[in-house]
XYZ file of C-alpha atoms in Angstrom:
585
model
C 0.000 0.000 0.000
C 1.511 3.191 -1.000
C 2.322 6.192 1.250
C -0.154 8.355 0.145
C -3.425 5.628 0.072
C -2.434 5.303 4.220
C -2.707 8.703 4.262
C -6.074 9.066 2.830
C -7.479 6.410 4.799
C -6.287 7.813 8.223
C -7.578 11.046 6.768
C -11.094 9.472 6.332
C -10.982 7.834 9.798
C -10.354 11.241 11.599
C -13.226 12.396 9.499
C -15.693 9.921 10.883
C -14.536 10.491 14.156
C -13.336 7.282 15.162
C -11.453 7.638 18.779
C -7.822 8.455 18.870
C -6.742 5.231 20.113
C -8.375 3.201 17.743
C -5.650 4.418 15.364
C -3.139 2.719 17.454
C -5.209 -0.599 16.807
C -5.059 0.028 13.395
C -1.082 -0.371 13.314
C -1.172 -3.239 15.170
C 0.199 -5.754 12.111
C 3.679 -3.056 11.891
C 6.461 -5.268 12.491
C 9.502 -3.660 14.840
C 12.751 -5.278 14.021
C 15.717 -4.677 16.788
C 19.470 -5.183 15.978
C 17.734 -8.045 13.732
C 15.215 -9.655 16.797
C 11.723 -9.232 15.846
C 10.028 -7.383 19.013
C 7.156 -7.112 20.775
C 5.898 -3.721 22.009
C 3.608 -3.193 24.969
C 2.196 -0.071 22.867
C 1.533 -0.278 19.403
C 3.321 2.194 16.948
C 0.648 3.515 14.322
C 0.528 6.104 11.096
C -1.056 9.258 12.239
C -2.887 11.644 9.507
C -0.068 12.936 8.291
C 1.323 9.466 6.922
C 4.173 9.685 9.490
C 4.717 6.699 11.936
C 4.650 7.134 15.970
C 6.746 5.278 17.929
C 6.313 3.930 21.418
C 9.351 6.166 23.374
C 9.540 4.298 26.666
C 9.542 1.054 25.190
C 12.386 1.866 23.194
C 14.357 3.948 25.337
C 14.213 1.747 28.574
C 15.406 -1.372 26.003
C 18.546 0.999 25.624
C 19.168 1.712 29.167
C 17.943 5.391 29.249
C 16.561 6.240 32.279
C 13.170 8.949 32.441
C 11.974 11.606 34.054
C 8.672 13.095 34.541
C 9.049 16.750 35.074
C 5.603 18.263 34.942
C 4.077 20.293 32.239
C 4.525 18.001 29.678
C 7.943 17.298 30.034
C 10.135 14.592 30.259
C 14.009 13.880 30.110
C 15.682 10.944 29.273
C 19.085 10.142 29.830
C 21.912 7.772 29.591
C 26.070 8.316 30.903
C 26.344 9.940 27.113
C 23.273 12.018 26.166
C 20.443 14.458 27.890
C 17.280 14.400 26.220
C 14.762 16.887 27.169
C 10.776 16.235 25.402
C 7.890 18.155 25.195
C 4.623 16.637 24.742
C 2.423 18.379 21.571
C 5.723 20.163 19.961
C 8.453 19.459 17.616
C 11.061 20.699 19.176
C 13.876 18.909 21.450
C 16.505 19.737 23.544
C 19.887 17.025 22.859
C 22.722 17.813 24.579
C 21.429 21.786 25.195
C 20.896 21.634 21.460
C 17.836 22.140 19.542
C 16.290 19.664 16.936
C 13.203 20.098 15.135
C 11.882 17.341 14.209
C 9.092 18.357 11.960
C 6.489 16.274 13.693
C 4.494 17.057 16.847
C 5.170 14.531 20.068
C 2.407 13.497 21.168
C 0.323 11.617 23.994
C -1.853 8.587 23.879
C -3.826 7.129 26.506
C -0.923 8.538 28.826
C 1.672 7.045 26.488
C 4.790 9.578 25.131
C 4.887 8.548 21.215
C 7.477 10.186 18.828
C 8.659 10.443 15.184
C 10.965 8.227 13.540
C 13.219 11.290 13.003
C 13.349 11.389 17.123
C 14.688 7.782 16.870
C 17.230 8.666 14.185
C 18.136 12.144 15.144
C 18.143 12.044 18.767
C 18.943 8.591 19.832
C 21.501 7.978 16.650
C 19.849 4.913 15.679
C 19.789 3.252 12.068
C 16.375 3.321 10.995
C 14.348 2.037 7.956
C 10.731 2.053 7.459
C 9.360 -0.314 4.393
C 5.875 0.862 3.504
C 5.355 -1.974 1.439
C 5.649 -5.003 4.374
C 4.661 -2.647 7.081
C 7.819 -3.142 8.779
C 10.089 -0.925 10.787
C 13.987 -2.187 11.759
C 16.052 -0.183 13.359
C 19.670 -1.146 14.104
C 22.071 0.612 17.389
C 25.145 1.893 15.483
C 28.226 -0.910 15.797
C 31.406 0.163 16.942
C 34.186 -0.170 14.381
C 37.094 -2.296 15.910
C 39.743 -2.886 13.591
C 42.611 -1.091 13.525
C 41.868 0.775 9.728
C 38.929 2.533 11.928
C 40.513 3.275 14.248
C 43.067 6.017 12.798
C 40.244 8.212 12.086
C 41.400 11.849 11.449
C 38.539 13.647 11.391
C 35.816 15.270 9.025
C 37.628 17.222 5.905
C 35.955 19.830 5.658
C 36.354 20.214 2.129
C 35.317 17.065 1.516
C 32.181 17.680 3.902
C 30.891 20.773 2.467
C 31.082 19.443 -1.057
C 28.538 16.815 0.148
C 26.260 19.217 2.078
C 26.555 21.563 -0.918
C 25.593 18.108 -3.221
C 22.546 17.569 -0.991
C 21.403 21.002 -0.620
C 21.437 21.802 -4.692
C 20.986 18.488 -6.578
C 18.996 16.578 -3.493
C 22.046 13.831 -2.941
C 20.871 11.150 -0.256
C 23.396 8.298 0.692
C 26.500 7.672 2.225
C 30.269 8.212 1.755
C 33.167 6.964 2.791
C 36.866 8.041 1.919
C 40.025 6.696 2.896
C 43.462 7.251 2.014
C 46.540 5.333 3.635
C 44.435 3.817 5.792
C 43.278 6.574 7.441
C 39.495 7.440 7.537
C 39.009 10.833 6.401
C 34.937 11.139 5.706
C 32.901 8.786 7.033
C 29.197 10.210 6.821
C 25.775 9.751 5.558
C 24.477 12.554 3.559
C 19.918 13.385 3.411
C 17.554 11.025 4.218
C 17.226 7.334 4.191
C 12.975 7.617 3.951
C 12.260 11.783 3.095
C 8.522 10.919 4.008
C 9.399 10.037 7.274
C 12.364 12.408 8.200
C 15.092 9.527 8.325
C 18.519 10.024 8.333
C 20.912 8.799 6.448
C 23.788 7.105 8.525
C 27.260 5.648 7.910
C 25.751 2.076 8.730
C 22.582 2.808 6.670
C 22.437 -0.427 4.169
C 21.608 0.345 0.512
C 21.119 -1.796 -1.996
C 24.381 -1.943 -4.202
C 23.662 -3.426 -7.670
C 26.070 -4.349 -9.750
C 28.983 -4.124 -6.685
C 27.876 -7.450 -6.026
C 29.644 -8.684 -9.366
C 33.153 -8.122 -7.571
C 32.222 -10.701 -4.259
C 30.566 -13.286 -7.146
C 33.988 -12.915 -9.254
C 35.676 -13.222 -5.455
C 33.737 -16.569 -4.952
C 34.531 -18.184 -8.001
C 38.486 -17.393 -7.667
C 38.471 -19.302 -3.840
C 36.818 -22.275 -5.624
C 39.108 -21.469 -8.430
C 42.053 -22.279 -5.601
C 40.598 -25.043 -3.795
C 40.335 -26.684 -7.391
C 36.491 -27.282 -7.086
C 36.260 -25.576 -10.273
C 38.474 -24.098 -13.369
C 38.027 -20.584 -14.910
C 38.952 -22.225 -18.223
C 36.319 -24.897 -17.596
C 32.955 -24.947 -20.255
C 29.361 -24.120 -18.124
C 28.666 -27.537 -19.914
C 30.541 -29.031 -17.486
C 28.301 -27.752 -14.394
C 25.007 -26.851 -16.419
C 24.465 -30.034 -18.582
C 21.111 -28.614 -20.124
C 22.150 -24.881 -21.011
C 21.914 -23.975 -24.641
C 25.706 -22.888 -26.046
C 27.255 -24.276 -22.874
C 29.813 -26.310 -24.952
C 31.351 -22.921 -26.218
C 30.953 -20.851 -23.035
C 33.820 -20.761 -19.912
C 33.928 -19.539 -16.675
C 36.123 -17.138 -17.671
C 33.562 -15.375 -20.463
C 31.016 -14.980 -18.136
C 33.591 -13.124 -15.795
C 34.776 -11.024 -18.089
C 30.945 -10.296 -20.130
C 32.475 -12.001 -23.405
C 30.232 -14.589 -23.432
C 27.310 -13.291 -26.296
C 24.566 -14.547 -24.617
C 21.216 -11.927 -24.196
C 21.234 -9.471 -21.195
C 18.350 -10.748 -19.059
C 17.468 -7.727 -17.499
C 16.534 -6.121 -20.704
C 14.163 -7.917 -21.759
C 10.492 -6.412 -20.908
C 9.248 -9.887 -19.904
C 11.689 -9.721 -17.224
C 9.698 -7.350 -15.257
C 6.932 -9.656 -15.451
C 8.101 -12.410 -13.579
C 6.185 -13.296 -9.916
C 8.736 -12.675 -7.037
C 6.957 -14.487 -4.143
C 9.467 -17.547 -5.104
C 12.216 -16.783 -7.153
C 14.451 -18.922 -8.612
C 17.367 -18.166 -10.914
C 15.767 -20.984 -13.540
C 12.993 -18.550 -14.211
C 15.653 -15.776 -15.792
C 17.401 -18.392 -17.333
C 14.968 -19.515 -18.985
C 14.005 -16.173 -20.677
C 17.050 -16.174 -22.684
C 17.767 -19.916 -22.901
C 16.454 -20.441 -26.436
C 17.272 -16.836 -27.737
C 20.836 -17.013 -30.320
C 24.005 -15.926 -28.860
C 24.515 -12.196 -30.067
C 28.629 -12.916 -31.128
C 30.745 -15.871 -30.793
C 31.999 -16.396 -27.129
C 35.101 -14.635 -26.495
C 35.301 -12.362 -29.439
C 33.504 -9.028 -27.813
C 32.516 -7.438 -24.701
C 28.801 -6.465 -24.220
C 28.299 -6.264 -20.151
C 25.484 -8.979 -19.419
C 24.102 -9.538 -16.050
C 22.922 -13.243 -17.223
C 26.719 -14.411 -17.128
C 27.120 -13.382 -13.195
C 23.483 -14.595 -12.797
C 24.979 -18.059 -14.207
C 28.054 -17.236 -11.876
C 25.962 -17.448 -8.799
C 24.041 -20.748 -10.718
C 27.838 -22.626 -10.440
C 29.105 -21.501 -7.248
C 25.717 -23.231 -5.834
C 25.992 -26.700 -7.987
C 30.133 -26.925 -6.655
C 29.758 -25.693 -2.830
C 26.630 -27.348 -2.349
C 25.263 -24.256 -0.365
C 22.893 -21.506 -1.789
C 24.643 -18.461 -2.742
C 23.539 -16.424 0.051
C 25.098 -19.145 2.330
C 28.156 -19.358 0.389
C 28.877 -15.782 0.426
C 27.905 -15.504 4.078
C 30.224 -18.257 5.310
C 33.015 -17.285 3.037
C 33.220 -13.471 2.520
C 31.055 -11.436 4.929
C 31.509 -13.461 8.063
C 35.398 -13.690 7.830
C 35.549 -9.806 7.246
C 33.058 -9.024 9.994
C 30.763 -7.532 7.369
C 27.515 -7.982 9.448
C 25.224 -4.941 7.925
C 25.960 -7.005 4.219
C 23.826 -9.828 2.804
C 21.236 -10.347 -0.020
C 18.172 -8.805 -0.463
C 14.714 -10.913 0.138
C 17.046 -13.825 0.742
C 16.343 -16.322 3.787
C 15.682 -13.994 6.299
C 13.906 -11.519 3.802
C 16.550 -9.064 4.855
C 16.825 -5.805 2.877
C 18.230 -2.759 3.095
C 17.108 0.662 5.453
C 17.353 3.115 2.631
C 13.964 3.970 0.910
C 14.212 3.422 -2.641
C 13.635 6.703 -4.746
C 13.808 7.942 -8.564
C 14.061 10.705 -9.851
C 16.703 13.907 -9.535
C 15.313 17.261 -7.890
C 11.731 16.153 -7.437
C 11.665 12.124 -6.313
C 9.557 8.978 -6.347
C 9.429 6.190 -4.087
C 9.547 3.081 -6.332
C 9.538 -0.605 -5.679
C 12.620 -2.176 -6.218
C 11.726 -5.728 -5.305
C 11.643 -7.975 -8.416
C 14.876 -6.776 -9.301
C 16.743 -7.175 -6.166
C 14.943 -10.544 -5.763
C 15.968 -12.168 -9.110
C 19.252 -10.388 -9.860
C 21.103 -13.112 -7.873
C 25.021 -13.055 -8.397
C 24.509 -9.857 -10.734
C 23.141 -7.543 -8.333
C 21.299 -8.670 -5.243
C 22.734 -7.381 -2.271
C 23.100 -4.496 0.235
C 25.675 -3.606 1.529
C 26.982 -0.043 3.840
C 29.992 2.094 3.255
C 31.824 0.728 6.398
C 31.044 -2.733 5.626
C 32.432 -2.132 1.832
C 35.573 -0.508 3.424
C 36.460 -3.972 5.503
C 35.674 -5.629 1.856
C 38.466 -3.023 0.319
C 40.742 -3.737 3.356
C 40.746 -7.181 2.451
C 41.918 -6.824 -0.978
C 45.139 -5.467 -0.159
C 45.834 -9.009 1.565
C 45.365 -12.663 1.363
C 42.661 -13.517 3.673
C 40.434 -14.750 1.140
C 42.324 -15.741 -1.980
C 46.397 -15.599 -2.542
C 47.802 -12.625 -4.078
C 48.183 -14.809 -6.888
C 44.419 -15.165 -7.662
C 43.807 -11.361 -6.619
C 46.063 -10.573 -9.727
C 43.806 -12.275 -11.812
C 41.159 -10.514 -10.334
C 42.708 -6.947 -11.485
C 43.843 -7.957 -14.612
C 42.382 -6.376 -17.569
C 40.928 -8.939 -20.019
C 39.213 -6.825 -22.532
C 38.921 -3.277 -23.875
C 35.717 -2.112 -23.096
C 35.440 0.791 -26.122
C 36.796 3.839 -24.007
C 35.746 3.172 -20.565
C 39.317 0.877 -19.490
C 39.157 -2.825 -19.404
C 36.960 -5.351 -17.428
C 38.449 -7.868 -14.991
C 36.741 -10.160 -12.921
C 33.737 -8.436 -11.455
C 35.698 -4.754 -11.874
C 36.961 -1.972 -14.085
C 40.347 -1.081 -14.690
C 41.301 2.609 -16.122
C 43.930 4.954 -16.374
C 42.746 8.260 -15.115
C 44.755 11.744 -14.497
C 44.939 10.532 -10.810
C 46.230 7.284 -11.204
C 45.257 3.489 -11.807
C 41.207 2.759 -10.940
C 40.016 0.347 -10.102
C 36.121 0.112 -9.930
C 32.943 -0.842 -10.247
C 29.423 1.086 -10.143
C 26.114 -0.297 -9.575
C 22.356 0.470 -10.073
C 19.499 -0.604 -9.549
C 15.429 0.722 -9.884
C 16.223 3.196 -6.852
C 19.728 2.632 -5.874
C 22.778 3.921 -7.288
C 26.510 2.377 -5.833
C 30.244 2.774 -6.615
C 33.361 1.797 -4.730
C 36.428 3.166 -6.522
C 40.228 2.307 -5.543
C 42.909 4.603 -6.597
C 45.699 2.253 -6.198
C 48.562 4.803 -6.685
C 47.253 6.681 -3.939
C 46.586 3.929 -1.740
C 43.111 5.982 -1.714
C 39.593 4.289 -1.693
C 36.109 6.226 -2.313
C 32.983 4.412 -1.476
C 29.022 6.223 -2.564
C 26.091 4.387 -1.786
C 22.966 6.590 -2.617
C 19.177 5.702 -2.281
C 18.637 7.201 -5.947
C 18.433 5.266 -8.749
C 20.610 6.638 -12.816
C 23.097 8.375 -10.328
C 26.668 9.372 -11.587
C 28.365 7.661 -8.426
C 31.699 7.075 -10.797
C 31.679 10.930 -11.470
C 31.169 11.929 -8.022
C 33.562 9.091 -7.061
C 36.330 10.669 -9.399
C 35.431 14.492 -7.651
C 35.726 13.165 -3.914
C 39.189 11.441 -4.996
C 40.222 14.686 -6.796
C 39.247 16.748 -3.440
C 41.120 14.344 -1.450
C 44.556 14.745 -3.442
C 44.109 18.765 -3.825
C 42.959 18.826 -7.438
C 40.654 21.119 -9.035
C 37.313 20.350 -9.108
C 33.865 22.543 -9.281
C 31.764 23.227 -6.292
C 28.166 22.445 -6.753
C 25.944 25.388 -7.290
C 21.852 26.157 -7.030
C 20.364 25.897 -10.089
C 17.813 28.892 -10.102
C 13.813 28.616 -11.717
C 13.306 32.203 -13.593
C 9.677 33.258 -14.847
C 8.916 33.592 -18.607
C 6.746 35.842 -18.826
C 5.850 36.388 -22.422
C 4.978 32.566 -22.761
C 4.941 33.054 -26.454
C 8.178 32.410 -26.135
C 7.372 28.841 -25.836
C 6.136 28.391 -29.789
C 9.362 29.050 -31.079
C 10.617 26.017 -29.180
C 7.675 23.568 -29.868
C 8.305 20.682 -32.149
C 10.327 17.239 -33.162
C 14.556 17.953 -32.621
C 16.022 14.442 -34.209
C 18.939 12.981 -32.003
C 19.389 9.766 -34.488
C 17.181 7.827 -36.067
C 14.946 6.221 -33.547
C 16.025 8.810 -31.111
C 13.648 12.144 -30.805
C 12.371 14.668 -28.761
C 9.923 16.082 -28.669
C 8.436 19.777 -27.683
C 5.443 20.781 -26.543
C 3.759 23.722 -24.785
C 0.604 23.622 -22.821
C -1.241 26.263 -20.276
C 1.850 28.143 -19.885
C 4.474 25.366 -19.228
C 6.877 23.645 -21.694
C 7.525 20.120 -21.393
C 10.085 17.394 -23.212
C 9.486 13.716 -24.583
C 12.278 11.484 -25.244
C 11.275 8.393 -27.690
C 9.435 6.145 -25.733
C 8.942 7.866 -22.492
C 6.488 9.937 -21.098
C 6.772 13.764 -21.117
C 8.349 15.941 -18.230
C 7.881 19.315 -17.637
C 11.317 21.427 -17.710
C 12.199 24.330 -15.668
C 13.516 27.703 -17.634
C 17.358 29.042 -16.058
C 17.154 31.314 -18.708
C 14.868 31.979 -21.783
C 17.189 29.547 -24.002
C 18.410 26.871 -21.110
C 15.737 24.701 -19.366
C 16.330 21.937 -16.573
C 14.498 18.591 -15.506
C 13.435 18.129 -11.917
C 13.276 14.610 -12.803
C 16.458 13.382 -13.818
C 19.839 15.357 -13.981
C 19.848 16.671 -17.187
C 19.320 20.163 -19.154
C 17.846 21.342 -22.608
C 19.479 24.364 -24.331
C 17.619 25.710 -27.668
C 20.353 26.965 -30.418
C 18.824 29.832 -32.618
C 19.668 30.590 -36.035
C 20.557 34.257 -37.540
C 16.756 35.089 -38.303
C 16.218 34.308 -34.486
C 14.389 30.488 -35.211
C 15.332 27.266 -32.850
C 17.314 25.215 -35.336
C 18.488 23.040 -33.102
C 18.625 21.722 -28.887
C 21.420 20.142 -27.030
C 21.229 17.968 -24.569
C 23.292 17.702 -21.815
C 23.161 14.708 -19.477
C 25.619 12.764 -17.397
C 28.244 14.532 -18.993
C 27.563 14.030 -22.819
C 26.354 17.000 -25.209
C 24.091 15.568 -27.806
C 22.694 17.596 -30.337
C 18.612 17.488 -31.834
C 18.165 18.721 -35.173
C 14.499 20.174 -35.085
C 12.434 19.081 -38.166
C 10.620 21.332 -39.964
């Protein structure tokens, strides 16, 4: 049930006058999850009007060893050896630490009982917190203290570094969480917006996002332990472990590692979408592109394909003997103390805290579900920043493979047309700061990168609850930051009003791209809006009367006159490309 449909109903209750603490009853079925234990609360949290969910305070608070006091007059203070709380029942304001917080929502009082915000739980108390509309469930993690010793030479905020992020958030709306390390020293380690902008969640460093493609680099790491232990051979044919699959006399380990493989991209295939989730099972993907032709003999291009690493996962389960999840849990995350990493809707139905959203200025939740839940060794885990720094630590050693196999690993195998060369599960490129290695990720609301700048011994990690974001640009600014480079500072893009819409009918009409590839125009009640080839039409914003924005998606339109004064032409600009629209006549 979406946000807004609670909202309505709760609306309609309030208008029939149903008691106050019937709405309590009417969360009853919201499911509290604590440091992974479902719970049991004595009061029941609920959605008031307003779509935002109350929490139970004492119940909470006394579970982590706060102690409270009723001062009169509606207020109460609760306190622990490291923070002072002070509440007011029927405002939005608190007092933390003789600091105020606003946190947008009224506390309030039922049936004697002190109820408060979500942002109360993840502002004041410094809890991880993610609310999933869809199951009606609330989890809600204390943060873990970071042990090893690669934490523990923290040095502090930059606050270079910092401000570019607050900048990023306060003029393109960036949600998420970075980390950046260099030497081993932790120099930002910070989430960035909100994890659920509904519900006034924060963003934290042990938020878990869902990271895509990333997972690619822990498949590839699976295969080269099995590799070692001689339960399998990259130069091995699929035949060999997939009797049944079409081709699989031509195909090796090593093609579907490297995407050289030619068989059809599962995840573009519209019928893809279509597939039930309530019990997935990698056979049902396979099976879309089973019968299909292979697009080029194996081994003779590169054309990145999520059905090789989906295949990946398919072997590692028929040689272990374990499911993937297991395999990966017993293997990788366990022995690197990884505990806020697993697979999303996989035994436990974990997933990640972060809401998923689309869109650039102006977002949209959106239900990420059958993608996470049938991308399997391609893309179906979460993962947070600190948990995908202990990952990084571990690269630089041989606690899971020998140094040997980790060459292999970070070897280039093929040119991959102008973006470097793929390896096993990551990218390799030269850049003006060095040897990166990489590897982005994205998903329907999720957008993930974790690059390694191995001459600098420097490692940038994004994980943002948006899905089409430039994480490997934003990855290559935070590096260039960090190393004293010049980079631009993020600046407000500023709405201006047209006010001789007329303006508008010199614009209106079809600007050709390529063949197959058009825009088009249009104008309507005052407002101008643009269609890409099979999408749906946007509005766009004017900066100026020739240069127009999306809220949408981070992108811009400029018009290109000719001498008599007539749009000839548009470019646009998106994630760093200028393509040019001829306009038809």
């Amino acid at each position: 049930m979406s946000r807004r449909l609670i909202s309505l109903i709760l609306s309609f209750i309030l208008i029939l006058g149903i008691p106050f603490n019937a709405l309590s009853e009417a969360g009853s079925k919201i499911q509290i999850i604590l440091d992974e234990e479902v719970v049991e609360l004595e009061n029941n949290a609920f959605l008031n009007q307003d779509g935002k969910l109350m929490y139970p305070l004492r119940d909470l608070a006394e579970k982590l060893g706060y102690s409270i006091t009723w001062n009169g007059n509606q207020n109460i203070t609760f306190s622990n050896e490291n923070s002072n709380i002070q509440v007011n029942i029927g405002k939005s304001i608190i007092v933390l630490d003789q600091k105020e917080i606003d946190l947008e929502t009224n506390i309030i009082a039922v049936n004697g009982k002190t109820f408060v915000p979500l942002s109360f739980l993840s502002d004041a108390l410094d809890l991880v917190v993610g609310w999933d509309t869809k199951t009606q469930s609330l989890r809600i993690n204390q943060i873990k203290k970071n042990n090893e010793d690669y934490f523990q030479s923290y040095v502090g905020v930059n606050n270079e570094l910092n401000n570019y992020m607050e900048l990023l958030h306060k003029y393109e709306n960036f949600n998420g969480s970075i980390l950046i390390a260099k030497k081993g020293d932790v120099i930002l380690d910070k989430g960035y917006g909100f994890a659920d902008i509904d519900q006034n969640i924060k963003n934290k460093t042990q938020t878990r996002f869902a990271i895509g493609s990333v997972t690619k680099q822990f498949t590839a790491m699976a295969i080269m332990q099995l590799d070692e232990k001689q339960m399998l051979n990259i130069e091995d044919k699929i035949l060999k472990y997939l009797p049944d699959f079409p081709n699989g006399d031509g195909i090796t380990i090593h093609n579907l590692l490297t995407h050289t493989s030619g068989l059809v991209n599962y995840t573009e295939l519209p019928e893809f979408y279509a597939l039930e989730s309530e019990d997935p099972k990698v056979e049902d993907v396979l099976n879309l592109i089973k019968d299909k032709p292979l697009e080029f003999e194996p081994g003779t291009q590169f054309k990145y394909c999520n059905t090789g690493y989906a295949l990946l996962s398919e072997i590692i389960e028929k040689v272990s003997g374990v499911t993937f999840e297991e395999y990966l849990h017993e293997n990788i995350f366990r022995p690197l103390n990884m505990k806020d990493t697993g697979v999303c809707y996989g035994k436990n139905k974990e997933i990640h805290h972060a809401t998923a959203y689309s869109g650039h200025l102006d977002l949209i939740p959106v239900d990420d579900e059958i993608l996470l839940s049938q991308a399997y060794g391609a893309g179906n885990m979460y993962s947070t920043v600190e948990d995908l720094y202990r990952w990084d630590r571990a690269l630089d050693t041989e606690q899971l493979v020998k140094k040997e196999s980790l060459d292999r690993i970070f070897k280039g195998y093929i040119d991959m047309q102008g973006m470097g060369d793929y390896g096993y599960g990551w990218l390799i490129r030269d850049t003006e700061l060095g040897k990166e290695i990489f590897h982005t990720g994205g998903t329907l609301g999720f957008s993930a990168n974790i690059a390694r700048y191995i001459d600098e011994d420097l490692t940038v990690i994004v994980l943002t609850n948006k899905s089409g974001y430039d994480t490997m640009s934003l990855a290559y600014t935070l590096a260039s930051i960090t190393l004293g480079k010049e980079y631009t500072t993020p600046e407000p893009i500023k709405e201006i009003e047209i006010k001789d819409k007329a303006l508008y009918d010199n614009y209106v009409g079809e600007y050709v791209i390529f063949p197959g590839f058009t825009i088009t125009i249009t104008a309507e009640e005052g407002k101008i809006y643009a269609m890409v080839t099979g999408q749906d039409k946007y509005e766009i914003f004017p900066e100026s009367e020739e240069s127009y924005f999306y809220k949408i998606v981070k992108a811009k339109i400029t018009f290109v006159k000719g001498e008599d004064g007539k749009v000839t032409s548009l470019i646009l600009d998106q994630n760093g490309q200028n393509l040019t629209g001829i306009k038809m006549k």
